[in-house]
Every structure is written in C-alpha cells, then in structure tokens.
Amino acid sequence: MTRTAPFYKRAAAGFLGASALALAGGTFAYAAAPTQKPPVAASKPSMSKADKQTIKTVDEAYDAVRDIHLARLAIFNGAPNEAKTYANRAVAALTKTKTLAKDYSIETTKKPEAGDAFVPFDSSLALAEGFTPTEQKTATIKKANEHLAKGEQQKAIETLKAGNIDVSLTTALLPANESLKHAETAVKLLGEKQFYEANLALKAIEDSIVISAYDAEFAPKQGAGKSG
C-alpha cells in the first residue's frame, strides 16, 4: 500500500533543499509537468515500519495521478493504445484508492460530493517563509533530510523543531469516488475513439486535486471520510 496540465510528483521524500531558493522561503513540492515525457516508474523512499508518518499518503492514488497525466500526454501525441493502457491502469489504482479512502481521507476546506472523500497522495515539508540560514540551522536541516531519506517524516519534524526551524506540511489530495468515475468514463470514451472527450474526463481529475498546507506539528486527523 501505503503540454496538458499540472502533474503532481513526489519530491525526493519531502527533502528540505539547502539551495538559496529553499532557504529563502521554502519550496513547493508540486510543479508543472516538464515538456518531456516523465518516467513510468516513480522512485519511492523506503518507509520505516516503526516510524509514524505525520500524514500517510496512498501510493495507489499517486500512481493513478501519474498514469492520468501519461494518458493525457499519449492522447496529445496521437497514441490512443498507449492512452488506453495508462487510463486502465489509473482505473485499477483508483479502485484500490477508493477502498482505502475511509482510513486515509482528510477533511479540507473544499467539500467533496456526498459520500466521497479526499485522499492524500503526496506530501512534503517546506521551510517557513522568512527563514534565515545559519551554520547551525543548515546542519539541522541536513540531519532532518537524513531522516526523510529513511521515510521518517515525524523524526525530521522533531529534529527541525528542536533546532527552532519552522516548517509547513504541504499535501496534495484527490476525491476518491469522483476521480474513479472520471477515469472509467475516460476509458469508455477512448474505446469509442472520442479522444477529445476522454482527455476532458482525465483533465477533470487533475482539476479536482486540492493542495492543502498545515503546520507540520499539527497535521489533520486521517480517516474522516465516508468513501469506500
């Protein structure tokens, strides 16, 4: 378990960059998709079973978002069979996501449709705005990144807190039921060679993604949703 439109991708296990940009005010973990085709496989850090992650993300939801993006690129590039493959994979991943939504969902300011729930598929830590680097704080960030490399997000937050470094937790979420319905519609439309309409169905999933930021010490409780 556990160029078309913006694609949300896992950012090096949520690493806190030591670049001038990151130290000046933090970086978003989410960016517009590059013009080149992204890799089919995404690297994922190993997660320590003993670690209690601040927000647990659903890998299947992440995989679905990746495949939705790739399906749209395939449609744009005139590769319908490839688009069908990615769209069908997205349906399979979202079907699994729907079964996990009840336990991993998070309430957001945006309300989902009745019976639906928002599921987190990516999260990362970012330095608070106005951060001023010092030799000691840079060493603390390096130590926190060592924890993140092991998937120990909570330990990273505790390390930063001890070093008086404020960070925010940014999370990307999608509505489980709604996303699955759109993906199934896209597969049907691709079978009927209605590529423009299929692309719109896939785009609707990307458009429904919500980005929420929280104080890293006060992550929202998961399992608030009703999907499943």
PDB file of C-alpha atoms in Angstrom:
ATOM      1  CA  MET A   1       0.000   0.000   0.000  1.00  0.00           C
ATOM      2  CA  THR A   2       0.582   2.672   1.594  1.00  0.00           C
ATOM      3  CA  ARG A   3       1.980  20.107 -22.601  1.00  0.00           C
ATOM      4  CA  THR A   4      -1.547  19.261 -20.836  1.00  0.00           C
ATOM      5  CA  ALA A   5      -1.951  20.106 -17.189  1.00  0.00           C
ATOM      6  CA  PRO A   6      -0.024  20.231 -13.917  1.00  0.00           C
ATOM      7  CA  PHE A   7       1.333  16.903 -12.704  1.00  0.00           C
ATOM      8  CA  TYR A   8       1.954  16.418  -9.006  1.00  0.00           C
ATOM      9  CA  LYS A   9       5.003  14.399  -8.189  1.00  0.00           C
ATOM     10  CA  ARG A  10       6.735  13.107  -5.106  1.00  0.00           C
ATOM     11  CA  ALA A  11       9.595  15.463  -4.255  1.00  0.00           C
ATOM     12  CA  ALA A  12      12.574  13.454  -3.093  1.00  0.00           C
ATOM     13  CA  ALA A  13      10.789  12.138   0.013  1.00  0.00           C
ATOM     14  CA  GLY A  14       9.901  15.658   1.010  1.00  0.00           C
ATOM     15  CA  PHE A  15      13.509  16.799   1.286  1.00  0.00           C
ATOM     16  CA  LEU A  16      14.199  20.290   2.564  1.00  0.00           C
ATOM     17  CA  GLY A  17      16.503  21.761  -0.034  1.00  0.00           C
ATOM     18  CA  ALA A  18      19.624  23.595   1.054  1.00  0.00           C
ATOM     19  CA  SER A  19      19.623  25.767  -2.054  1.00  0.00           C
ATOM     20  CA  ALA A  20      19.361  29.548  -1.865  1.00  0.00           C
ATOM     21  CA  LEU A  21      15.780  29.340  -3.095  1.00  0.00           C
ATOM     22  CA  ALA A  22      14.746  26.824  -0.442  1.00  0.00           C
ATOM     23  CA  LEU A  23      16.481  28.652   2.369  1.00  0.00           C
ATOM     24  CA  ALA A  24      14.955  31.943   1.326  1.00  0.00           C
ATOM     25  CA  GLY A  25      11.423  30.774   1.889  1.00  0.00           C
ATOM     26  CA  GLY A  26      10.874  27.135   1.155  1.00  0.00           C
ATOM     27  CA  THR A  27       9.866  25.342  -1.996  1.00  0.00           C
ATOM     28  CA  PHE A  28       6.663  23.749  -3.199  1.00  0.00           C
ATOM     29  CA  ALA A  29       6.776  20.055  -3.786  1.00  0.00           C
ATOM     30  CA  TYR A  30       4.462  20.375  -6.772  1.00  0.00           C
ATOM     31  CA  ALA A  31       5.338  21.786 -10.161  1.00  0.00           C
ATOM     32  CA  ALA A  32       4.020  21.903 -13.691  1.00  0.00           C
ATOM     33  CA  ALA A  33       4.877  18.901 -15.773  1.00  0.00           C
ATOM     34  CA  PRO A  34       8.005  19.102 -17.929  1.00  0.00           C
ATOM     35  CA  THR A  35       7.600  19.094 -21.678  1.00  0.00           C
ATOM     36  CA  GLN A  36       9.340  15.743 -21.950  1.00  0.00           C
ATOM     37  CA  LYS A  37       7.522  12.542 -21.040  1.00  0.00           C
ATOM     38  CA  PRO A  38       8.065  11.657 -17.360  1.00  0.00           C
ATOM     39  CA  PRO A  39       9.261   8.166 -16.392  1.00  0.00           C
ATOM     40  CA  VAL A  40       6.629   5.486 -15.966  1.00  0.00           C
ATOM     41  CA  ALA A  41       8.099   4.337 -12.666  1.00  0.00           C
ATOM     42  CA  ALA A  42       8.465   6.700  -9.755  1.00  0.00           C
ATOM     43  CA  SER A  43      11.128   6.237  -7.114  1.00  0.00           C
ATOM     44  CA  LYS A  44       9.754   5.954  -3.596  1.00  0.00           C
ATOM     45  CA  PRO A  45      11.725   6.089  -0.365  1.00  0.00           C
ATOM     46  CA  SER A  46      11.659   3.124   1.945  1.00  0.00           C
ATOM     47  CA  MET A  47       9.373   3.655   4.934  1.00  0.00           C
ATOM     48  CA  SER A  48      10.435   2.548   8.375  1.00  0.00           C
ATOM     49  CA  LYS A  49       7.611   0.450   9.855  1.00  0.00           C
ATOM     50  CA  ALA A  50       8.406   1.892  13.268  1.00  0.00           C
ATOM     51  CA  ASP A  51       8.027   5.447  12.052  1.00  0.00           C
ATOM     52  CA  LYS A  52       4.714   7.222  12.472  1.00  0.00           C
ATOM     53  CA  GLN A  53       4.358   9.461   9.446  1.00  0.00           C
ATOM     54  CA  THR A  54       2.634  12.799  10.015  1.00  0.00           C
ATOM     55  CA  ILE A  55       0.350  12.260   7.015  1.00  0.00           C
ATOM     56  CA  LYS A  56       0.173   8.834   5.437  1.00  0.00           C
ATOM     57  CA  THR A  57      -0.238   9.019   1.677  1.00  0.00           C
ATOM     58  CA  VAL A  58      -1.856   6.426  -0.571  1.00  0.00           C
ATOM     59  CA  ASP A  59       0.608   5.125  -3.144  1.00  0.00           C
ATOM     60  CA  GLU A  60      -2.176   3.863  -5.415  1.00  0.00           C
ATOM     61  CA  ALA A  61      -3.601   7.376  -5.641  1.00  0.00           C
ATOM     62  CA  TYR A  62      -0.162   8.726  -6.530  1.00  0.00           C
ATOM     63  CA  ASP A  63       0.243   6.061  -9.228  1.00  0.00           C
ATOM     64  CA  ALA A  64      -3.191   6.931 -10.615  1.00  0.00           C
ATOM     65  CA  VAL A  65      -2.364  10.632 -10.928  1.00  0.00           C
ATOM     66  CA  ARG A  66       0.862   9.759 -12.717  1.00  0.00           C
ATOM     67  CA  ASP A  67      -0.930   7.458 -15.172  1.00  0.00           C
ATOM     68  CA  ILE A  68      -3.683  10.009 -15.784  1.00  0.00           C
ATOM     69  CA  HIS A  69      -1.051  12.525 -16.783  1.00  0.00           C
ATOM     70  CA  LEU A  70       0.666   9.996 -19.045  1.00  0.00           C
ATOM     71  CA  ALA A  71      -2.670   9.060 -20.658  1.00  0.00           C
ATOM     72  CA  ARG A  72      -3.307  12.713 -21.490  1.00  0.00           C
ATOM     73  CA  LEU A  73       0.156  13.044 -22.986  1.00  0.00           C
ATOM     74  CA  ALA A  74      -0.469   9.922 -25.082  1.00  0.00           C
ATOM     75  CA  ILE A  75      -3.741  11.374 -26.408  1.00  0.00           C
ATOM     76  CA  PHE A  76      -1.960  14.619 -27.255  1.00  0.00           C
ATOM     77  CA  ASN A  77       0.792  12.665 -29.048  1.00  0.00           C
ATOM     78  CA  GLY A  78      -1.685  10.607 -31.073  1.00  0.00           C
ATOM     79  CA  ALA A  79      -1.029   7.298 -29.302  1.00  0.00           C
ATOM     80  CA  PRO A  80      -4.530   6.002 -28.421  1.00  0.00           C
ATOM     81  CA  ASN A  81      -3.468   2.475 -27.469  1.00  0.00           C
ATOM     82  CA  GLU A  82      -0.901   3.854 -25.067  1.00  0.00           C
ATOM     83  CA  ALA A  83      -3.528   6.209 -23.645  1.00  0.00           C
ATOM     84  CA  LYS A  84      -5.882   3.252 -23.056  1.00  0.00           C
ATOM     85  CA  THR A  85      -3.144   1.368 -21.193  1.00  0.00           C
ATOM     86  CA  TYR A  86      -2.478   4.264 -18.841  1.00  0.00           C
ATOM     87  CA  ALA A  87      -6.170   5.031 -18.362  1.00  0.00           C
ATOM     88  CA  ASN A  88      -6.937   1.411 -17.479  1.00  0.00           C
ATOM     89  CA  ARG A  89      -4.057   1.395 -15.012  1.00  0.00           C
ATOM     90  CA  ALA A  90      -5.445   4.565 -13.460  1.00  0.00           C
ATOM     91  CA  VAL A  91      -8.856   2.912 -13.047  1.00  0.00           C
ATOM     92  CA  ALA A  92      -7.264  -0.069 -11.274  1.00  0.00           C
ATOM     93  CA  ALA A  93      -5.256   2.206  -8.957  1.00  0.00           C
ATOM     94  CA  LEU A  94      -8.268   4.403  -8.181  1.00  0.00           C
ATOM     95  CA  THR A  95     -10.419   1.350  -7.464  1.00  0.00           C
ATOM     96  CA  LYS A  96      -7.906   0.387  -4.780  1.00  0.00           C
ATOM     97  CA  THR A  97      -7.730   4.006  -3.587  1.00  0.00           C
ATOM     98  CA  LYS A  98     -11.489   4.041  -3.062  1.00  0.00           C
ATOM     99  CA  THR A  99     -11.260   1.070  -0.692  1.00  0.00           C
ATOM    100  CA  LEU A 100      -8.565   2.873   1.344  1.00  0.00           C
ATOM    101  CA  ALA A 101     -10.243   6.269   1.433  1.00  0.00           C
ATOM    102  CA  LYS A 102     -12.190   5.655   4.625  1.00  0.00           C
ATOM    103  CA  ASP A 103      -8.995   5.169   6.630  1.00  0.00           C
ATOM    104  CA  TYR A 104      -6.703   7.700   4.915  1.00  0.00           C
ATOM    105  CA  SER A 105      -9.010  10.578   3.966  1.00  0.00           C
ATOM    106  CA  ILE A 106      -8.518  14.140   5.231  1.00  0.00           C
ATOM    107  CA  GLU A 107     -11.059  16.901   5.609  1.00  0.00           C
ATOM    108  CA  THR A 108     -10.235  20.009   3.581  1.00  0.00           C
ATOM    109  CA  THR A 109     -11.800  23.430   3.148  1.00  0.00           C
ATOM    110  CA  LYS A 110     -13.241  22.146  -0.132  1.00  0.00           C
ATOM    111  CA  LYS A 111     -16.142  19.779   0.451  1.00  0.00           C
ATOM    112  CA  PRO A 112     -16.303  16.593  -1.670  1.00  0.00           C
ATOM    113  CA  GLU A 113     -19.514  15.263  -3.175  1.00  0.00           C
ATOM    114  CA  ALA A 114     -21.840  13.373  -0.838  1.00  0.00           C
ATOM    115  CA  GLY A 115     -20.271  10.062   0.148  1.00  0.00           C
ATOM    116  CA  ASP A 116     -16.877  10.978  -1.272  1.00  0.00           C
ATOM    117  CA  ALA A 117     -13.603  11.820   0.494  1.00  0.00           C
ATOM    118  CA  PHE A 118     -10.280  13.493  -0.283  1.00  0.00           C
ATOM    119  CA  VAL A 119      -7.290  11.136  -0.167  1.00  0.00           C
ATOM    120  CA  PRO A 120      -3.668  12.360   0.171  1.00  0.00           C
ATOM    121  CA  PHE A 121      -1.296  11.066  -2.498  1.00  0.00           C
ATOM    122  CA  ASP A 122       1.740  13.263  -1.912  1.00  0.00           C
ATOM    123  CA  SER A 123       3.165  15.379   0.897  1.00  0.00           C
ATOM    124  CA  SER A 124       6.351  17.280   1.596  1.00  0.00           C
ATOM    125  CA  LEU A 125       7.957  19.622   4.094  1.00  0.00           C
ATOM    126  CA  ALA A 126       8.899  23.197   3.218  1.00  0.00           C
ATOM    127  CA  LEU A 127      10.847  25.775   5.174  1.00  0.00           C
ATOM    128  CA  ALA A 128       8.765  28.566   6.613  1.00  0.00           C
ATOM    129  CA  GLU A 129       8.747  31.897   4.846  1.00  0.00           C
ATOM    130  CA  GLY A 130      11.424  34.287   6.086  1.00  0.00           C
ATOM    131  CA  PHE A 131      13.850  31.527   7.066  1.00  0.00           C
ATOM    132  CA  THR A 132      17.368  32.868   7.698  1.00  0.00           C
ATOM    133  CA  PRO A 133      20.169  30.309   7.243  1.00  0.00           C
ATOM    134  CA  THR A 134      22.959  29.883   9.771  1.00  0.00           C
ATOM    135  CA  GLU A 135      25.661  27.263  10.010  1.00  0.00           C
ATOM    136  CA  GLN A 136      23.835  25.550  12.867  1.00  0.00           C
ATOM    137  CA  LYS A 137      20.456  25.563  11.118  1.00  0.00           C
ATOM    138  CA  THR A 138      21.970  24.212   7.919  1.00  0.00           C
ATOM    139  CA  ALA A 139      23.411  21.311   9.935  1.00  0.00           C
ATOM    140  CA  THR A 140      19.959  20.709  11.462  1.00  0.00           C
ATOM    141  CA  ILE A 141      18.365  20.621   8.011  1.00  0.00           C
ATOM    142  CA  LYS A 142      20.972  18.100   6.878  1.00  0.00           C
ATOM    143  CA  LYS A 143      20.105  15.892   9.842  1.00  0.00           C
ATOM    144  CA  ALA A 144      16.390  16.228   9.104  1.00  0.00           C
ATOM    145  CA  ASN A 145      16.997  15.213   5.493  1.00  0.00           C
ATOM    146  CA  GLU A 146      18.729  12.066   6.720  1.00  0.00           C
ATOM    147  CA  HIS A 147      15.509  11.121   8.496  1.00  0.00           C
ATOM    148  CA  LEU A 148      13.452  11.952   5.404  1.00  0.00           C
ATOM    149  CA  ALA A 149      15.688   9.724   3.294  1.00  0.00           C
ATOM    150  CA  LYS A 150      14.563   6.844   5.517  1.00  0.00           C
ATOM    151  CA  GLY A 151      10.906   7.869   5.330  1.00  0.00           C
ATOM    152  CA  GLU A 152      10.976   9.147   8.919  1.00  0.00           C
ATOM    153  CA  GLN A 153       8.950  12.309   8.442  1.00  0.00           C
ATOM    154  CA  GLN A 154       7.917  12.692  12.076  1.00  0.00           C
ATOM    155  CA  LYS A 155      11.516  12.405  13.284  1.00  0.00           C
ATOM    156  CA  ALA A 156      12.532  15.029  10.731  1.00  0.00           C
ATOM    157  CA  ILE A 157       9.878  17.409  12.076  1.00  0.00           C
ATOM    158  CA  GLU A 158      11.024  16.803  15.661  1.00  0.00           C
ATOM    159  CA  THR A 159      14.635  17.477  14.646  1.00  0.00           C
ATOM    160  CA  LEU A 160      13.669  20.767  12.997  1.00  0.00           C
ATOM    161  CA  LYS A 161      11.528  21.785  15.961  1.00  0.00           C
ATOM    162  CA  ALA A 162      14.448  21.174  18.333  1.00  0.00           C
ATOM    163  CA  GLY A 163      16.543  23.434  16.102  1.00  0.00           C
ATOM    164  CA  ASN A 164      13.885  26.192  16.186  1.00  0.00           C
ATOM    165  CA  ILE A 165      13.191  25.812  12.468  1.00  0.00           C
ATOM    166  CA  ASP A 166       9.559  26.233  11.395  1.00  0.00           C
ATOM    167  CA  VAL A 167       8.275  24.109   8.525  1.00  0.00           C
ATOM    168  CA  SER A 168       4.925  23.572   6.856  1.00  0.00           C
ATOM    169  CA  LEU A 169       3.478  20.316   5.569  1.00  0.00           C
ATOM    170  CA  THR A 170       2.016  20.598   2.082  1.00  0.00           C
ATOM    171  CA  THR A 171      -0.280  17.814   0.923  1.00  0.00           C
ATOM    172  CA  ALA A 172      -1.928  17.005  -2.420  1.00  0.00           C
ATOM    173  CA  LEU A 173      -5.298  15.233  -2.299  1.00  0.00           C
ATOM    174  CA  LEU A 174      -7.866  13.927  -4.763  1.00  0.00           C
ATOM    175  CA  PRO A 175     -11.541  12.926  -4.341  1.00  0.00           C
ATOM    176  CA  ALA A 176     -11.602   9.117  -4.465  1.00  0.00           C
ATOM    177  CA  ASN A 177     -15.062   8.376  -5.881  1.00  0.00           C
ATOM    178  CA  GLU A 178     -15.207  11.298  -8.291  1.00  0.00           C
ATOM    179  CA  SER A 179     -11.756  10.508  -9.680  1.00  0.00           C
ATOM    180  CA  LEU A 180     -12.663   6.867 -10.297  1.00  0.00           C
ATOM    181  CA  LYS A 181     -15.871   7.840 -12.126  1.00  0.00           C
ATOM    182  CA  HIS A 182     -13.967  10.234 -14.406  1.00  0.00           C
ATOM    183  CA  ALA A 183     -11.277   7.627 -15.118  1.00  0.00           C
ATOM    184  CA  GLU A 184     -13.889   4.984 -16.003  1.00  0.00           C
ATOM    185  CA  THR A 185     -15.598   7.496 -18.288  1.00  0.00           C
ATOM    186  CA  ALA A 186     -12.273   8.223 -19.980  1.00  0.00           C
ATOM    187  CA  VAL A 187     -11.672   4.513 -20.641  1.00  0.00           C
ATOM    188  CA  LYS A 188     -15.154   4.198 -22.192  1.00  0.00           C
ATOM    189  CA  LEU A 189     -14.614   7.276 -24.376  1.00  0.00           C
ATOM    190  CA  LEU A 190     -11.200   6.048 -25.517  1.00  0.00           C
ATOM    191  CA  GLY A 191     -12.834   2.782 -26.584  1.00  0.00           C
ATOM    192  CA  GLU A 192     -15.285   4.842 -28.650  1.00  0.00           C
ATOM    193  CA  LYS A 193     -12.399   6.864 -30.125  1.00  0.00           C
ATOM    194  CA  GLN A 194     -13.742  10.065 -28.594  1.00  0.00           C
ATOM    195  CA  PHE A 195     -10.281  11.299 -27.690  1.00  0.00           C
ATOM    196  CA  TYR A 196     -11.125  14.947 -27.072  1.00  0.00           C
ATOM    197  CA  GLU A 197     -13.871  13.994 -24.612  1.00  0.00           C
ATOM    198  CA  ALA A 198     -11.633  11.366 -22.969  1.00  0.00           C
ATOM    199  CA  ASN A 199      -8.961  13.991 -22.414  1.00  0.00           C
ATOM    200  CA  LEU A 200     -11.520  16.259 -20.730  1.00  0.00           C
ATOM    201  CA  ALA A 201     -12.580  13.427 -18.412  1.00  0.00           C
ATOM    202  CA  LEU A 202      -8.953  12.894 -17.388  1.00  0.00           C
ATOM    203  CA  LYS A 203      -8.394  16.626 -17.030  1.00  0.00           C
ATOM    204  CA  ALA A 204     -11.345  16.775 -14.638  1.00  0.00           C
ATOM    205  CA  ILE A 205      -9.408  14.530 -12.250  1.00  0.00           C
ATOM    206  CA  GLU A 206      -6.356  16.793 -12.304  1.00  0.00           C
ATOM    207  CA  ASP A 207      -8.585  19.826 -11.850  1.00  0.00           C
ATOM    208  CA  SER A 208     -10.170  18.269  -8.750  1.00  0.00           C
ATOM    209  CA  ILE A 209      -6.840  17.949  -6.936  1.00  0.00           C
ATOM    210  CA  VAL A 210      -6.628  20.040  -3.774  1.00  0.00           C
ATOM    211  CA  ILE A 211      -3.398  21.368  -2.267  1.00  0.00           C
ATOM    212  CA  SER A 212      -3.526  21.966   1.490  1.00  0.00           C
ATOM    213  CA  ALA A 213      -0.822  23.324   3.797  1.00  0.00           C
ATOM    214  CA  TYR A 214      -0.615  22.656   7.527  1.00  0.00           C
ATOM    215  CA  ASP A 215       1.623  23.448  10.447  1.00  0.00           C
ATOM    216  CA  ALA A 216       3.953  20.438  10.484  1.00  0.00           C
ATOM    217  CA  GLU A 217       3.298  19.904  14.197  1.00  0.00           C
ATOM    218  CA  PHE A 218      -0.475  19.869  13.825  1.00  0.00           C
ATOM    219  CA  ALA A 219      -1.297  17.575  10.938  1.00  0.00           C
ATOM    220  CA  PRO A 220      -5.018  16.830  10.423  1.00  0.00           C
ATOM    221  CA  LYS A 221      -6.532  13.577  11.607  1.00  0.00           C
ATOM    222  CA  GLN A 222      -6.960  10.980   8.892  1.00  0.00           C
ATOM    223  CA  GLY A 223      -9.947   8.704   8.368  1.00  0.00           C
ATOM    224  CA  ALA A 224     -12.608  11.399   8.383  1.00  0.00           C
ATOM    225  CA  GLY A 225     -14.116  10.472   5.038  1.00  0.00           C
ATOM    226  CA  LYS A 226     -17.055   8.234   4.115  1.00  0.00           C
ATOM    227  CA  SER A 227     -15.799   6.800   0.823  1.00  0.00           C
ATOM    228  CA  GLY A 228     -15.189   3.132   0.470  1.00  0.00           C
TER     229      GLY A 228
END
